[in-house]
Short mmCIF file of C-alpha atoms in Angstrom, two decimals:
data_model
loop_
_atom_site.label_atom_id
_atom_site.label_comp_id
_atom_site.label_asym_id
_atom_site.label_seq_id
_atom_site.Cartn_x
_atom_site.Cartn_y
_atom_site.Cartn_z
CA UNK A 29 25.67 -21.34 26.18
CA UNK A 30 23.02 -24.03 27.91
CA UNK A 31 22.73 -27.43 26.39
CA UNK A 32 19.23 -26.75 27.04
CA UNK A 33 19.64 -23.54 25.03
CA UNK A 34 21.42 -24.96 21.75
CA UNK A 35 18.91 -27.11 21.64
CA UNK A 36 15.82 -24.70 21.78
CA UNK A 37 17.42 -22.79 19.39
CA UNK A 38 17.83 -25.96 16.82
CA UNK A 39 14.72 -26.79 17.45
CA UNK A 40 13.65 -22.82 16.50
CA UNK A 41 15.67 -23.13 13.56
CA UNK A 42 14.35 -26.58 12.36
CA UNK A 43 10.38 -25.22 12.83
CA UNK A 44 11.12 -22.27 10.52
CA UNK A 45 13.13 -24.09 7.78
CA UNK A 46 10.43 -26.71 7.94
CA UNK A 47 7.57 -23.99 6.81
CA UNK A 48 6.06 -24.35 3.15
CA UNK A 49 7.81 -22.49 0.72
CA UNK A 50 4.82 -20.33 -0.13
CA UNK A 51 4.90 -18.96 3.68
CA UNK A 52 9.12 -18.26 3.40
CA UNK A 53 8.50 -16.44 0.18
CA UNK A 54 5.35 -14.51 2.42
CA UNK A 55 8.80 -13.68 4.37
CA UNK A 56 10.94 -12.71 1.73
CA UNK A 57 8.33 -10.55 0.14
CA UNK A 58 9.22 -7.91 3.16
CA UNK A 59 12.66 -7.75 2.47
CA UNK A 60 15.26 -6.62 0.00
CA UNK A 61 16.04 -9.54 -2.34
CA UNK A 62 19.77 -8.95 -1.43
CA UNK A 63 18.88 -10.55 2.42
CA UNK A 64 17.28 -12.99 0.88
CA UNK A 65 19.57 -14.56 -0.65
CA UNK A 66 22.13 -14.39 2.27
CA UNK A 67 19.76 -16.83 3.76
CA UNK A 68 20.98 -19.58 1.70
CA UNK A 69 24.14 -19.98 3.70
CA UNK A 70 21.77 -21.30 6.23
CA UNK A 71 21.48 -24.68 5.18
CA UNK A 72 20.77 -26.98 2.25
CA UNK A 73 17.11 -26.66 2.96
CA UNK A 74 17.70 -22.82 2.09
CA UNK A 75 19.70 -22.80 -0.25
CA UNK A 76 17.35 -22.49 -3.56
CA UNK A 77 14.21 -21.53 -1.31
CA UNK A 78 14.92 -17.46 -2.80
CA UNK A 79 15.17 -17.86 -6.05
CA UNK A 80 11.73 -19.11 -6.44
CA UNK A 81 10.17 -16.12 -4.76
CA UNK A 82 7.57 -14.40 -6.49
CA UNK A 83 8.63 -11.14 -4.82
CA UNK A 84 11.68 -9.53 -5.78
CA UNK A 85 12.88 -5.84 -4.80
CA UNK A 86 15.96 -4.61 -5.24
CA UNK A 87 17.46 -0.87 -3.44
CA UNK A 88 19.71 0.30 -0.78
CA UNK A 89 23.17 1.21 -0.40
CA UNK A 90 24.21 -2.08 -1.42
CA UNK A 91 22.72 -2.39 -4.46
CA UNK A 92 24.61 -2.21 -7.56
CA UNK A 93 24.17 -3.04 -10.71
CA UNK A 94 26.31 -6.20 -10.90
CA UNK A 95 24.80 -7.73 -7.91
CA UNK A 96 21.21 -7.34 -9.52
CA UNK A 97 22.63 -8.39 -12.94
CA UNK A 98 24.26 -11.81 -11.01
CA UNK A 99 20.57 -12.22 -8.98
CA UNK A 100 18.57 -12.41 -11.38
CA UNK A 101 20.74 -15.18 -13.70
CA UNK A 102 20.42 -17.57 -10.56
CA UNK A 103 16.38 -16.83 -10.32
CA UNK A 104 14.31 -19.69 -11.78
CA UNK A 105 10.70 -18.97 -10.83
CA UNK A 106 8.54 -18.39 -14.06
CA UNK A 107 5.74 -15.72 -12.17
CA UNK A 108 6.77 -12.49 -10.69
CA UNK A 109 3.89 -11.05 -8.79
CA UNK A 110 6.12 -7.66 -7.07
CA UNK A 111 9.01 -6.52 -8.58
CA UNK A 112 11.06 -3.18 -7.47
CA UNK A 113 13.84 -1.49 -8.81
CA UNK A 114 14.79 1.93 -6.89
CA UNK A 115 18.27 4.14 -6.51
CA UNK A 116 20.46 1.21 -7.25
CA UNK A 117 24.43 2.50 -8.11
CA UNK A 118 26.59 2.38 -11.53
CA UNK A 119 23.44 1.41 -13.13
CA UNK A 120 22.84 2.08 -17.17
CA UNK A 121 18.90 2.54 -19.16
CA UNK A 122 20.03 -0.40 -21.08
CA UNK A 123 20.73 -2.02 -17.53
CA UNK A 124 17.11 -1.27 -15.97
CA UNK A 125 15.69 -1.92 -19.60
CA UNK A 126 17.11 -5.67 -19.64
CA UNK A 127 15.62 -6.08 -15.61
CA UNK A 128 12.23 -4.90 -16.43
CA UNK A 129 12.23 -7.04 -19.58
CA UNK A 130 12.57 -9.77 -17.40
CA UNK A 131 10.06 -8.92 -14.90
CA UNK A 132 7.39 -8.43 -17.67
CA UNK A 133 8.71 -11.60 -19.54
CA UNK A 134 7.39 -13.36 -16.25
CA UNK A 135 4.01 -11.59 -16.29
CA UNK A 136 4.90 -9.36 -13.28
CA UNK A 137 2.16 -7.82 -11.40
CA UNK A 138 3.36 -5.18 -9.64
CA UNK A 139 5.82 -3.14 -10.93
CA UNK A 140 7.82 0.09 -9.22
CA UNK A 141 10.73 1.44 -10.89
CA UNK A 142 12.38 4.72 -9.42
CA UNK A 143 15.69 6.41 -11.23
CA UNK A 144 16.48 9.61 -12.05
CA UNK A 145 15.83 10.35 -15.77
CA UNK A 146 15.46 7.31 -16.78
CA UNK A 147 13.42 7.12 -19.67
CA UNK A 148 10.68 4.47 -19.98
CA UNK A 149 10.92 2.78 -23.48
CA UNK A 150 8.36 2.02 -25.66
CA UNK A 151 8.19 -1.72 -24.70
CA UNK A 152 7.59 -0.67 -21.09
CA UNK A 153 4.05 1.13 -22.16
CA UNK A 154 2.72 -2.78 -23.25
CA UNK A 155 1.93 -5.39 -20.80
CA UNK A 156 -1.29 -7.24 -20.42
CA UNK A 157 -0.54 -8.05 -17.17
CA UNK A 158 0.67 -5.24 -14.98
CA UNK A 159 -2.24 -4.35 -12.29
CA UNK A 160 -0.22 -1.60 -9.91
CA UNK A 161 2.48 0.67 -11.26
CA UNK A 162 4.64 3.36 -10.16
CA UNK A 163 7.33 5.21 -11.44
CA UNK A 164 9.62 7.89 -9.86
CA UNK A 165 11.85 10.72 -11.18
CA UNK A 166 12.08 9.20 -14.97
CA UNK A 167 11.27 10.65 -18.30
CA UNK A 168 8.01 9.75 -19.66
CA UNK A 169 7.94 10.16 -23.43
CA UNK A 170 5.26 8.55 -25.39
CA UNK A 171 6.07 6.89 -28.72
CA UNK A 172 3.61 4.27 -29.39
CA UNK A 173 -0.10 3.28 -28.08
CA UNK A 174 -0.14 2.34 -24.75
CA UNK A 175 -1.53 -1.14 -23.31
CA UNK A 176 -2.42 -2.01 -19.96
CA UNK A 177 -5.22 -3.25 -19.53
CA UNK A 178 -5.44 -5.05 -16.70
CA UNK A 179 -3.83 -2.12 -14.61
CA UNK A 180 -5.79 -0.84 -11.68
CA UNK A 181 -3.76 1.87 -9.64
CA UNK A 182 -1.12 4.13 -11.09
CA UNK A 183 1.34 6.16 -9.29
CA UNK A 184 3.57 8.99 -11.07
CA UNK A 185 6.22 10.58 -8.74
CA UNK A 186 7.94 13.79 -9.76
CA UNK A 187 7.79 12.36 -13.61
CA UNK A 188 8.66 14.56 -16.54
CA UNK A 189 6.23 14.44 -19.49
CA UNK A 190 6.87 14.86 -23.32
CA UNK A 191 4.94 17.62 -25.39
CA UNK A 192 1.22 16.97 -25.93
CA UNK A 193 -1.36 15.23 -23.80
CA UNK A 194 0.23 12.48 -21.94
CA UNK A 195 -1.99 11.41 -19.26
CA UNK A 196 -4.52 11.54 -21.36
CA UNK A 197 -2.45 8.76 -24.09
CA UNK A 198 -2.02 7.08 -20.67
CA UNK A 199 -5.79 6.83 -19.29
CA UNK A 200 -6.61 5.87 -22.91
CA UNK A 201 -4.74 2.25 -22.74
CA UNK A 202 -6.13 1.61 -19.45
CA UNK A 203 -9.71 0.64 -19.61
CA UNK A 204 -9.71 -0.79 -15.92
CA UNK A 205 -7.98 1.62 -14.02
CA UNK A 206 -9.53 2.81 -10.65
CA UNK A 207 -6.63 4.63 -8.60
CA UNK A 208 -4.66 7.58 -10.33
CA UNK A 209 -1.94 9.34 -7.99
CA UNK A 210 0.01 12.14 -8.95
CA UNK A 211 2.82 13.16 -6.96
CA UNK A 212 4.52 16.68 -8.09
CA UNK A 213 3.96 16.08 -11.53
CA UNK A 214 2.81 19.29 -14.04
CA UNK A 215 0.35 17.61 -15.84
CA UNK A 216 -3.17 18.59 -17.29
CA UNK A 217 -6.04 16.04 -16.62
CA UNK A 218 -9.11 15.34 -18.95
CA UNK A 219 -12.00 12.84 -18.85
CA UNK A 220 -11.64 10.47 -16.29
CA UNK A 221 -14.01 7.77 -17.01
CA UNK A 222 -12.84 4.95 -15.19
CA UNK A 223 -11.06 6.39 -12.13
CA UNK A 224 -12.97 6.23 -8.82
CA UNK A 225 -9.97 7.78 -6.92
CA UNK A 226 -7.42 10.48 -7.36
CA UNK A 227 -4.43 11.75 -5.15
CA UNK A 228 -2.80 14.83 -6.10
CA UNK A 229 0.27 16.18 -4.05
CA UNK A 230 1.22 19.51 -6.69
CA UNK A 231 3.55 22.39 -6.27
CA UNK A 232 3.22 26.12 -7.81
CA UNK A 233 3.31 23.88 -11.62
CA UNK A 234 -0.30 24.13 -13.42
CA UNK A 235 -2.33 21.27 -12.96
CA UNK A 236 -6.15 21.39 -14.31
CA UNK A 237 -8.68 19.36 -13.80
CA UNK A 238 -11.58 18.72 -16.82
CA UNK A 239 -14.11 15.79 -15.98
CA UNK A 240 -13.51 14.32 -13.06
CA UNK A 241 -17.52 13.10 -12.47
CA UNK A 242 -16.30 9.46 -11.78
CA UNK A 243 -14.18 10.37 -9.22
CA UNK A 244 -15.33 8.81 -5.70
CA UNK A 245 -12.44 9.84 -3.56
CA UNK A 246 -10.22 12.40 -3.85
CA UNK A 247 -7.16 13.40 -2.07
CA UNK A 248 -5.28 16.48 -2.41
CA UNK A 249 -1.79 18.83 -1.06
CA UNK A 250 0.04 21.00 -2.23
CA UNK A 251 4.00 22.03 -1.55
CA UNK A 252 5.13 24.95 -1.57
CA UNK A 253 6.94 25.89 1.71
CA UNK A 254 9.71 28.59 -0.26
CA UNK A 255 9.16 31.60 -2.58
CA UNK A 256 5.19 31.29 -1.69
CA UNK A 257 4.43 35.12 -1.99
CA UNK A 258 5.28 35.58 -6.13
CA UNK A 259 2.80 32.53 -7.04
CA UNK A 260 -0.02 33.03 -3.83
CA UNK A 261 -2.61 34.25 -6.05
CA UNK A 262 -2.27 31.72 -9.09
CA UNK A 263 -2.31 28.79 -6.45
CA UNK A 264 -5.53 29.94 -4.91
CA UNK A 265 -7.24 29.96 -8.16
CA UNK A 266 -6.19 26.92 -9.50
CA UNK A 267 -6.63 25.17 -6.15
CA UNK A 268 -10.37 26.54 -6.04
CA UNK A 269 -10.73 25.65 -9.94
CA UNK A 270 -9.84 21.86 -8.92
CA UNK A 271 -12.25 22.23 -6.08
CA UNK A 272 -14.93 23.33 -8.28
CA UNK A 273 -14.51 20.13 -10.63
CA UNK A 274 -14.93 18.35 -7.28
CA UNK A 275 -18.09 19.06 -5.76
CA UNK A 276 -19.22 15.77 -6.10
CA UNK A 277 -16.94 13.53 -4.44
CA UNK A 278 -17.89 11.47 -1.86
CA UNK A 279 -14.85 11.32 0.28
CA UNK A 280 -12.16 14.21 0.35
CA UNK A 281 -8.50 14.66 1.68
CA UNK A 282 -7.24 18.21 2.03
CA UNK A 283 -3.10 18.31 3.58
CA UNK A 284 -2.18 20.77 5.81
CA UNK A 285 -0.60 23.37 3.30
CA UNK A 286 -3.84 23.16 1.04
CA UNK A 287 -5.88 24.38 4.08
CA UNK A 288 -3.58 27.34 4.59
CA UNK A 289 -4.07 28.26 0.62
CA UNK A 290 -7.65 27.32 1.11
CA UNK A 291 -7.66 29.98 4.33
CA UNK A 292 -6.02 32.64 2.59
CA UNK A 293 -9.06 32.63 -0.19
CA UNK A 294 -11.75 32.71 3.02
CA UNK A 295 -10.00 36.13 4.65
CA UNK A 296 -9.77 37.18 0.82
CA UNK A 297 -13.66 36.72 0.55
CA UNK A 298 -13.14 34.37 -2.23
CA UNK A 299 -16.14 32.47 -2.57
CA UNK A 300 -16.15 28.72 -2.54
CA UNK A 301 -17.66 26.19 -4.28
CA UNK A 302 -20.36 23.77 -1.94
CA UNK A 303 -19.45 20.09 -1.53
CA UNK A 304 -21.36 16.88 -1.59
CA UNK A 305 -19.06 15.13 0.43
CA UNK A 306 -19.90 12.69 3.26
CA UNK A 307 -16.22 12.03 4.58
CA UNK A 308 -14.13 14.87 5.40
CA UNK A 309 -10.34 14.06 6.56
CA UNK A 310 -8.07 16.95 7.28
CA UNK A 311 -4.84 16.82 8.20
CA UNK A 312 -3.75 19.77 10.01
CA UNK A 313 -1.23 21.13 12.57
CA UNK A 314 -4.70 22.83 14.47
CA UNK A 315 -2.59 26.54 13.67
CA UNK A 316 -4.47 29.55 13.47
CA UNK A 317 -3.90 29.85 9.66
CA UNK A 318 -5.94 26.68 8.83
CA UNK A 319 -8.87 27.05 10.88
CA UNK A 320 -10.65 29.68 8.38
CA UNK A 321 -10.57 27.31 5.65
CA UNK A 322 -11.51 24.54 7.57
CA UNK A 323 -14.59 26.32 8.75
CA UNK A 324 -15.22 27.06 5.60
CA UNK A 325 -15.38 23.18 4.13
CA UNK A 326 -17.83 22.71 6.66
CA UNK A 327 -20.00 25.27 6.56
CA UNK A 328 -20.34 24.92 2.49
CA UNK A 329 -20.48 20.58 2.98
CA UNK A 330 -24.22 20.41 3.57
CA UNK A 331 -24.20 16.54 3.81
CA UNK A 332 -21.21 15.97 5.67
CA UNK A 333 -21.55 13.08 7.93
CA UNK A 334 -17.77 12.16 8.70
CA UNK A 335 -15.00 13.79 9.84
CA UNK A 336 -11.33 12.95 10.25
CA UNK A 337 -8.91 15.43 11.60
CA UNK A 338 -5.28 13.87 11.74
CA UNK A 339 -2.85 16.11 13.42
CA UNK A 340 0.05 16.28 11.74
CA UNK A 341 3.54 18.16 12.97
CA UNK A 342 4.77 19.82 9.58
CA UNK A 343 4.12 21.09 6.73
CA UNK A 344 2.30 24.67 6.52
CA UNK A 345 3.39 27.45 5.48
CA UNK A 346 4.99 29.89 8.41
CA UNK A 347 2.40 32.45 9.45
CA UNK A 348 4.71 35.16 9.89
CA UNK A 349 4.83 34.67 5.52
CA UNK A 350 0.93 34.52 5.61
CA UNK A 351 0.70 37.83 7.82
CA UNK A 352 3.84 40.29 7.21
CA UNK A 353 4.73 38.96 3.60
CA UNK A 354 1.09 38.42 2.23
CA UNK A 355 -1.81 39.65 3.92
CA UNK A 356 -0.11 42.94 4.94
CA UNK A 357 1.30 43.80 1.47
CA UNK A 358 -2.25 43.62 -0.20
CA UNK A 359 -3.53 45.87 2.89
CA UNK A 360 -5.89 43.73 4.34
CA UNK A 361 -6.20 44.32 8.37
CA UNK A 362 -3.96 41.61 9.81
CA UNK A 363 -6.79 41.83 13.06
CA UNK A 364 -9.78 41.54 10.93
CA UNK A 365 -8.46 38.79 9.25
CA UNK A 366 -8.27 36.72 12.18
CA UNK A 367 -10.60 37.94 14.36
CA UNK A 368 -13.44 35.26 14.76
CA UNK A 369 -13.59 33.82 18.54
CA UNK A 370 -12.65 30.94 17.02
CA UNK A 371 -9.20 31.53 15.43
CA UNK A 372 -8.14 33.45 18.75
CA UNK A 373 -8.00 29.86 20.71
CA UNK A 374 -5.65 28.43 18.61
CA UNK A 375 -2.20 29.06 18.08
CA UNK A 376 0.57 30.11 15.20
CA UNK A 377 2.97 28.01 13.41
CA UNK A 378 5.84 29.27 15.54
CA UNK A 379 3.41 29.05 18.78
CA UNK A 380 2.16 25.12 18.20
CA UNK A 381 6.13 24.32 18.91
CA UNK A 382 6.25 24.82 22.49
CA UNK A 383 2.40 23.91 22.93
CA UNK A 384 2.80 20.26 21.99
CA UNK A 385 5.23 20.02 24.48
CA UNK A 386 2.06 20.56 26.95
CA UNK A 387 -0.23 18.14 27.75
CA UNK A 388 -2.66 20.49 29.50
CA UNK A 389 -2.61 22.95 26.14
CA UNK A 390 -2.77 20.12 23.49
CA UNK A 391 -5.63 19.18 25.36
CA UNK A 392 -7.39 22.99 25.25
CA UNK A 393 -6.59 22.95 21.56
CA UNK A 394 -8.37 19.93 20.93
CA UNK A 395 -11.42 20.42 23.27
CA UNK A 396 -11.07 24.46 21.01
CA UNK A 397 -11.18 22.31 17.65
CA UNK A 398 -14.25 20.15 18.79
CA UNK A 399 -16.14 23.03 19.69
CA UNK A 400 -14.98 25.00 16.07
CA UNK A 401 -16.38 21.55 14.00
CA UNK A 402 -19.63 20.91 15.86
CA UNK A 403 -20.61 24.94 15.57
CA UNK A 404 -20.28 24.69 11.74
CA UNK A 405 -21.82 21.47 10.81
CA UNK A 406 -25.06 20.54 10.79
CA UNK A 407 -25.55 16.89 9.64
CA UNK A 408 -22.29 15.43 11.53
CA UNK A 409 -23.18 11.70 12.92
CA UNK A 410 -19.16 11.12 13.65
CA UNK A 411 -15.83 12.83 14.21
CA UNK A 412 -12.91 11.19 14.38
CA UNK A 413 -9.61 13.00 15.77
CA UNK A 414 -6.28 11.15 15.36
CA UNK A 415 -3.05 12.47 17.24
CA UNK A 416 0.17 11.20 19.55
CA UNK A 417 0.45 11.09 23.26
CA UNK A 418 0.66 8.48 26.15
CA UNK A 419 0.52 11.13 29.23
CA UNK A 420 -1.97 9.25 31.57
CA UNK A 421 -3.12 12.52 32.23
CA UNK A 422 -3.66 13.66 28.48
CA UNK A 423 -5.72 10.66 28.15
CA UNK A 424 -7.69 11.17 31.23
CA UNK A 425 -8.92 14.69 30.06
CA UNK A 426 -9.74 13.36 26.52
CA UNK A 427 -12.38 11.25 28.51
CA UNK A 428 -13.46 13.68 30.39
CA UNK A 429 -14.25 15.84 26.99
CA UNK A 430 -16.60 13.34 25.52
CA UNK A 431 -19.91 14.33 27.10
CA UNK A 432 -18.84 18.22 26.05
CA UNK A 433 -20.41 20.50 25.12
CA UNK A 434 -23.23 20.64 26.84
CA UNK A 435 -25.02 23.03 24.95
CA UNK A 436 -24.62 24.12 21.52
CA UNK A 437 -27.19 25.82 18.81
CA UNK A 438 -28.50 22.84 17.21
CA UNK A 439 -30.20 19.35 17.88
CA UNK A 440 -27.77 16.41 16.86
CA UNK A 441 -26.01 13.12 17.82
CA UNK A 442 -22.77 12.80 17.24
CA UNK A 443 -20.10 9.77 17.94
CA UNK A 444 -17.07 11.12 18.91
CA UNK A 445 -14.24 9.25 18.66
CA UNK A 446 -10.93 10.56 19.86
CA UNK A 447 -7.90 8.52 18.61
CA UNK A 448 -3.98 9.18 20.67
CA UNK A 449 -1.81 6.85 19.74
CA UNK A 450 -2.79 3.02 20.29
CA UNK A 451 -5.31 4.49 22.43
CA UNK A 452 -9.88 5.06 21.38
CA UNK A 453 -11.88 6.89 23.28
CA UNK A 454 -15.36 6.56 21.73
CA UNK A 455 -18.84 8.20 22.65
CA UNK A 456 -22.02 9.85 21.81
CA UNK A 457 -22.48 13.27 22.10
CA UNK A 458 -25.37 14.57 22.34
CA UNK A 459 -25.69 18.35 21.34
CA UNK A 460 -29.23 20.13 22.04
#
């Protein structure tokens, strides 16, 4: 190596160890704890900088109880602001207790704890200061009144619940919470006064919805790829039951698989509730199977003036299921059922496979999809359509479809904004 080059890279070296601790703790905060404090080999000037980071999260392959345990009895700062615990090994509930007693000891702000039936004790329902909180794959059994009330957002991930109402003991100690998310998690939901948004990802478990009249912004999915034909018919109601308490929202997220279920219901000729909503993002694979429900949504959302259509590359439910396991078993004419002009343009779940791998057909499907959404909606001002590709040529033909269509059956402006990659393509379409 250079003299020159030693020296540039001293000099490198110096200018980062001379930052302000708050800005190397900025850096730590994006790392497992475990790296940071292999920085303090570096030099003296690094040597304590870790242990006063507010930040601490600790998971990986390398993680083990002992190393944790030996961490945290060399950490002196007095506020944790982040602090994350997650699939550590050889690890005990009186282990993870003593950690998060710690953390909350500090008046920890942010708290994320994920281990496999681990059951949250009853100290861990009583801090004054938590504000985001989410817990993975543990046992949530209620014991004593719950307290958080300065907590905000709230994330349960495939969490077991004790007998009774639990959410509802939950929502009940939270006076200032906005965000609820609940990710596969049987649970039954009643008066949500305070929370302004709501993500549910279910599977075929019950989940009801009461009063959810606060509710802003809601998203929702649903997974349930295997054995879908013996619980079909439940899912469809209590899908449309949760649509039904959600007329009102302003702002709604449907996944791909909930468009399928919400499809199946339009061929069934299953009425559907009508929305209030103003922002409609869909995320779809554009497959023949989720274009009926989509229509639908936008036929019955009267005020709709947004719409976001993110492509996405899994998760529906094959259509060879929908057609030869479902639709043909409760007689229903497999040709009827998909027979608007519409639906014949786009392709099946097996089909959209070798299609992506054309530019030229990605970009029929889309220019098919634009034409579907600005047919059914009357009060559009913008669509947005999100999706991956760098072919000059893809990109060249997405120009090329902003001034279309030409003509369609009612008078409207609408900004068009097509969104590959890094890449925006914006205009106004005018539609007359």
């Amino acid at each position: 190596m250079l003299k020159g080059e030693t020296s540039s890279i001293e000099e490198s070296g110096d200018f980062i160890s001379s930052m302000p601790d708050e800005i190397l703790h900025h850096i730590f905060s994006f790392i497992p704890t475990i790296l940071a404090v292999q920085t303090s080999i570096l030099s003296r000037r690094w040597r304590h900088v870790w242990c006063e980071t507010p930040c601490l999260s600790f998971h990986g392959v390398e993680t083990t109880a002992r190393v944790i345990t030996q961490t945290l009895k060399s950490y002196r700062a007095l506020k944790i602001t982040s602090f994350r615990l997650a699939n550590a090994y050889y690890v005990t509930s009186g282990e993870i207790n003593s950690w998060i007693k710690l953390a909350m000891s500090r008046s920890v702000n942010k708290l994320s704890v994920s281990f496999l039936n681990y059951r949250c004790p009853d100290f861990f329902f009583l801090s004054a200061y938590l504000e985001q909180l989410s817990v993975s794959l543990a046992l949530i059994v209620i014991c004593t009144k719950v307290s958080w009330i300065s907590l905000r957002k709230l994330t349960l991930h495939s969490c077991s619940f004790s007998y009774g109402e639990p959410i509802a003991n939950i929502l009940s100690g939270c006076p200032t919470l906005e965000t609820l998310e609940l990710i596969y998690c049987r649970v039954y939901l009643g008066v949500l006064i305070w929370i302004h948004y709501l993500k549910l990802t279910i599977s075929k478990e019950l989940c009801t919805l009461v009063d959810v009249s606060s509710v802003t912004e809601a998203s929702l999915e649903i997974s349930i790829h295997k054995k879908f034909l013996p619980v079909a018919d439940f899912v469809q109601i209590m899908v449309l039951k949760m649509l039904e308490q959600l007329q009102n929202v302003e702002r709604l997220t449907f996944g791909s698989t909930l468009l399928q279920i919400l499809s199946l219901a339009e061929v069934r000729g299953i009425l559907f509730p009508t929305f209030n909503v103003q922002t409609l993002i869909v995320e779809t694979m554009f497959v023949r199977s989720a274009i009926p429900g989509i229509t639908r949504l936008l036929q019955n959302s009267p005020v709709l003036k947004k719409l976001i259509a993110k492509a996405t590359c899994s998760g529906s439910i094959d259509d060879y299921g929908l057609d030869g396991h479902y639709l043909s078993l409760r007689g229903l004419n497999l040709d009827q059922c998909w027979r608007s002009e519409y639906m014949q343009n786009f392709p099946t779940s097996v089909g959209i496979g070798s299609m992506v791998r054309c530019e030229n057909a990605v970009s029929k499907l889309l220019a098919s999809f634009l034409e579907l959404v600005l047919r059914n909606s009357k009060t559009l001002e913008m669509m947005v359509v999100q999706f991956r590709t760098t072919h000059p040529l893809a990109l060249e033909f997405f120009s090329q479809l902003l001034p279309m269509p030409p003509t369609l059956p009612h008078n409207n402006n609408v900004s068009l904004v097509l969104n590959p990659s890094n890449y925006s393509l914006t205009a106004s379409v005018s539609l007359s």
